[in-house]
mmCIF file of C-alpha atoms and ligand atoms in Angstrom:
data_model
loop_
_atom_site.group_PDB
_atom_site.id
_atom_site.type_symbol
_atom_site.label_atom_id
_atom_site.label_comp_id
_atom_site.label_asym_id
_atom_site.label_seq_id
_atom_site.Cartn_x
_atom_site.Cartn_y
_atom_site.Cartn_z
ATOM 1 C CA MET A 987 -0.007 0.010 0.022
ATOM 2 C CA GLU A 988 2.901 2.400 0.685
ATOM 3 C CA ILE A 989 4.358 2.179 -2.840
ATOM 4 C CA TYR A 990 1.475 0.873 -5.110
ATOM 5 C CA ARG A 991 -1.553 2.567 -3.680
ATOM 6 C CA ASP A 992 -2.751 3.771 -7.126
ATOM 7 C CA GLU A 993 -2.363 0.412 -8.701
ATOM 8 C CA ILE A 994 -4.206 -1.367 -5.862
ATOM 9 C CA ASP A 995 -7.063 1.229 -6.074
ATOM 10 C CA SER A 996 -7.211 0.676 -9.852
ATOM 11 C CA ILE A 997 -7.403 -3.156 -9.456
ATOM 12 C CA LYS A 998 -10.018 -2.932 -6.703
ATOM 13 C CA HIS A 999 -12.251 -0.735 -8.922
ATOM 14 C CA GLY A 1000 -11.732 -2.855 -11.937
ATOM 15 C CA LYS A 1001 -9.879 -0.220 -13.853
ATOM 16 C CA SER A 1002 -6.925 -0.760 -16.104
ATOM 17 C CA LEU A 1003 -3.533 0.390 -14.854
ATOM 18 C CA HIS A 1004 -1.746 3.528 -16.294
ATOM 19 C CA ASN A 1005 0.735 2.751 -19.019
ATOM 20 C CA ASN A 1006 3.481 4.512 -17.106
ATOM 21 C CA SER A 1007 2.996 2.199 -14.046
ATOM 22 C CA SER A 1008 5.903 -0.176 -13.342
ATOM 23 C CA LEU A 1009 3.440 -3.037 -12.806
ATOM 24 C CA SER A 1010 1.556 -2.746 -16.158
ATOM 25 C CA GLN A 1011 3.693 -5.537 -17.791
ATOM 26 C CA LEU A 1012 2.953 -7.940 -14.917
ATOM 27 C CA SER A 1013 -0.903 -7.709 -15.093
ATOM 28 C CA PRO A 1014 -1.171 -7.693 -11.286
ATOM 29 C CA ILE A 1015 -4.004 -9.214 -9.316
ATOM 30 C CA LEU A 1016 -5.041 -9.064 -5.587
ATOM 31 C CA ASP A 1017 -5.528 -12.352 -3.690
ATOM 32 C CA VAL A 1018 -7.988 -12.919 -0.845
ATOM 33 C CA ASP A 1019 -5.659 -11.090 1.635
ATOM 34 C CA ASP A 1020 -5.301 -8.023 -0.619
ATOM 35 C CA THR A 1021 -1.741 -8.992 -1.393
ATOM 36 C CA LEU A 1022 -0.449 -7.747 -4.792
ATOM 37 C CA ARG A 1023 0.598 -10.636 -6.929
ATOM 38 C CA VAL A 1024 1.836 -11.200 -10.521
ATOM 39 C CA GLY A 1025 -1.054 -12.192 -12.718
ATOM 40 C CA GLY A 1026 0.905 -13.660 -15.543
ATOM 41 C CA ARG A 1027 -0.451 -16.101 -18.056
ATOM 42 C CA LEU A 1028 -0.340 -19.294 -16.050
ATOM 43 C CA ARG A 1029 -3.897 -19.150 -14.545
ATOM 44 C CA ASN A 1030 -4.950 -22.331 -16.289
ATOM 45 C CA TYR A 1031 -1.816 -24.291 -15.185
ATOM 46 C CA LYS A 1032 -3.044 -26.701 -12.502
ATOM 47 C CA ASP A 1033 0.194 -28.572 -11.554
ATOM 48 C CA CYS A 1034 1.897 -25.560 -10.067
ATOM 49 C CA SER A 1035 1.433 -23.899 -6.651
ATOM 50 C CA ASP A 1036 0.002 -20.439 -6.419
ATOM 51 C CA LEU A 1037 3.242 -19.262 -4.859
ATOM 52 C CA SER A 1038 5.239 -19.827 -8.025
ATOM 53 C CA LYS A 1039 2.336 -19.067 -10.356
ATOM 54 C CA HIS A 1040 1.498 -15.752 -8.759
ATOM 55 C CA PRO A 1041 4.516 -14.468 -6.861
ATOM 56 C CA ILE A 1042 4.087 -11.526 -4.428
ATOM 57 C CA ILE A 1043 5.155 -8.225 -6.002
ATOM 58 C CA LEU A 1044 7.621 -6.145 -3.949
ATOM 59 C CA PRO A 1045 9.177 -2.836 -4.765
ATOM 60 C CA LYS A 1046 12.993 -2.525 -5.121
ATOM 61 C CA HIS A 1047 13.404 0.368 -2.747
ATOM 62 C CA HIS A 1048 11.821 -0.960 0.314
ATOM 63 C CA HIS A 1049 13.303 -2.355 3.614
ATOM 64 C CA ILE A 1050 11.148 -5.562 3.344
ATOM 65 C CA SER A 1051 12.744 -6.307 -0.058
ATOM 66 C CA LEU A 1052 16.196 -5.863 1.352
ATOM 67 C CA LEU A 1053 15.482 -8.149 4.312
ATOM 68 C CA ILE A 1054 14.063 -10.834 1.945
ATOM 69 C CA VAL A 1055 17.065 -10.681 -0.377
ATOM 70 C CA ARG A 1056 19.334 -10.777 2.635
ATOM 71 C CA HIS A 1057 17.553 -13.830 4.065
ATOM 72 C CA PHE A 1058 17.686 -15.860 0.909
ATOM 73 C CA HIS A 1059 21.251 -14.849 0.157
ATOM 74 C CA GLU A 1060 22.174 -16.352 3.554
ATOM 75 C CA LYS A 1061 19.937 -19.254 2.972
ATOM 76 C CA VAL A 1062 21.893 -20.296 -0.285
ATOM 77 C CA ALA A 1063 25.052 -19.959 1.689
ATOM 78 C CA HIS A 1064 26.386 -16.801 0.023
ATOM 79 C CA GLN A 1065 26.241 -18.139 -3.517
ATOM 80 C CA GLY A 1066 26.140 -15.810 -6.483
ATOM 81 C CA ARG A 1067 23.558 -13.430 -7.913
ATOM 82 C CA SER A 1068 21.664 -15.969 -9.962
ATOM 83 C CA LEU A 1069 21.274 -18.562 -7.204
ATOM 84 C CA THR A 1070 20.103 -15.914 -4.730
ATOM 85 C CA ASP A 1071 17.662 -14.564 -7.354
ATOM 86 C CA GLY A 1072 16.433 -18.085 -8.120
ATOM 87 C CA ALA A 1073 15.786 -18.817 -4.394
ATOM 88 C CA ILE A 1074 13.773 -15.628 -4.068
ATOM 89 C CA ARG A 1075 11.598 -16.513 -7.085
ATOM 90 C CA THR A 1076 11.146 -20.018 -5.958
ATOM 91 C CA ALA A 1077 9.942 -18.816 -2.593
ATOM 92 C CA GLY A 1078 7.180 -16.792 -4.310
ATOM 93 C CA PHE A 1079 8.463 -13.267 -4.371
ATOM 94 C CA TRP A 1080 8.750 -11.043 -7.408
ATOM 95 C CA ILE A 1081 10.968 -8.060 -6.527
ATOM 96 C CA LEU A 1082 10.982 -5.408 -9.189
ATOM 97 C CA GLY A 1083 14.647 -4.802 -10.246
ATOM 98 C CA SER A 1084 15.812 -7.617 -8.048
ATOM 99 C CA ARG A 1085 18.912 -8.228 -10.143
ATOM 100 C CA ARG A 1086 20.365 -4.891 -9.268
ATOM 101 C CA LEU A 1087 19.200 -5.163 -5.670
ATOM 102 C CA VAL A 1088 20.917 -8.662 -5.268
ATOM 103 C CA SER A 1089 24.066 -7.366 -6.908
ATOM 104 C CA SER A 1090 24.313 -4.349 -4.545
ATOM 105 C CA LEU A 1091 23.744 -6.582 -1.573
ATOM 106 C CA LEU A 1092 26.478 -9.089 -2.785
ATOM 107 C CA HIS A 1093 28.856 -6.071 -3.208
ATOM 108 C CA LYS A 1094 28.212 -5.012 0.376
ATOM 109 C CA CYS A 1095 28.161 -8.525 1.966
ATOM 110 C CA VAL A 1096 31.287 -8.876 4.193
ATOM 111 C CA ILE A 1097 31.381 -12.714 3.907
ATOM 112 C CA CYS A 1098 31.198 -12.556 0.078
ATOM 113 C CA ARG A 1099 33.899 -9.892 -0.028
ATOM 114 C CA LYS A 1100 36.159 -12.140 2.072
ATOM 115 C CA LEU A 1101 35.456 -15.235 0.034
ATOM 116 C CA ARG A 1102 35.781 -13.629 -3.342
ATOM 117 C CA GLY A 1103 38.474 -11.101 -2.609
ATOM 118 C CA CYS A 1104 41.880 -11.327 -4.326
ATOM 119 C CA PHE A 1105 44.930 -12.285 -2.245
ATOM 120 C CA GLY A 1106 47.445 -9.656 -1.331
ATOM 121 C CA CYS A 1107 50.949 -10.261 -2.471
ATOM 122 C CA GLN A 1108 54.217 -8.725 -1.400
ATOM 123 C CA GLN A 1109 56.316 -6.464 -3.420
ATOM 124 C CA MET A 1110 59.652 -8.230 -3.966
ATOM 125 C CA ALA A 1111 62.988 -6.354 -3.792
ATOM 126 C CA ASP A 1112 65.364 -5.978 -6.727
ATOM 127 C CA LEU A 1113 67.631 -8.883 -7.443
ATOM 128 C CA PRO A 1114 71.390 -8.438 -6.398
ATOM 129 C CA GLN A 1115 74.048 -8.010 -9.004
ATOM 130 C CA ASP A 1116 75.698 -11.517 -8.517
ATOM 131 C CA ARG A 1117 72.371 -13.205 -9.386
ATOM 132 C CA LEU A 1118 71.987 -11.254 -12.651
ATOM 133 C CA THR A 1119 75.494 -11.786 -13.971
ATOM 134 C CA PRO A 1120 75.913 -14.954 -16.058
ATOM 135 C CA SER A 1121 78.973 -16.835 -14.617
ATOM 136 C CA PRO A 1122 80.182 -20.427 -14.060
ATOM 137 C CA PRO A 1123 78.921 -22.452 -11.115
ATOM 138 C CA PHE A 1124 80.309 -21.555 -7.655
ATOM 139 C CA THR A 1125 81.627 -18.234 -8.750
ATOM 140 C CA PHE A 1126 79.566 -16.481 -6.054
ATOM 141 C CA VAL A 1127 79.203 -18.708 -2.990
ATOM 142 C CA GLY A 1128 77.884 -17.815 0.467
ATOM 143 C CA VAL A 1129 78.529 -19.834 3.541
ATOM 144 C CA ASP A 1130 76.205 -19.700 6.513
ATOM 145 C CA THR A 1131 78.867 -20.274 9.226
ATOM 146 C CA PHE A 1132 76.813 -20.112 12.321
ATOM 147 C CA GLY A 1133 73.460 -21.401 11.005
ATOM 148 C CA PRO A 1134 72.095 -24.515 12.577
HETATM 149 ZN ZN1 ZN B 1346 27.228 -12.953 1.039
#
């Protein structure tokens, strides 16, 4: 209701959505609990649950969407963007612009940054002159006199 008040009012009164609405491509419906869901074209498909046939529509810029993305990202054990996105869709949520939201969350996730970060390497010093000069064996020899 916070974000899609106009669309919900239009659906309740049987009007068509405005063309500039972000939901017009999804042909949204309201269920018995007045939850906004994707209408889609699978209404006649009987072998599928209503959760995956009519997922719940959520806006991209909302705290609930962020919490859902974070939950499913942890549930798939910090896997990549496509697995997190697939888990969200399988659970019956349709977040508008979820790809970008999941990517931004993965970019900020501390565990993912630790797992996917590149290793640090030390800057090596310049080689000494005796190692760069071509010479016969045992020309430059060092003896570690007191080493164990
Ligand atoms: Zn992560």
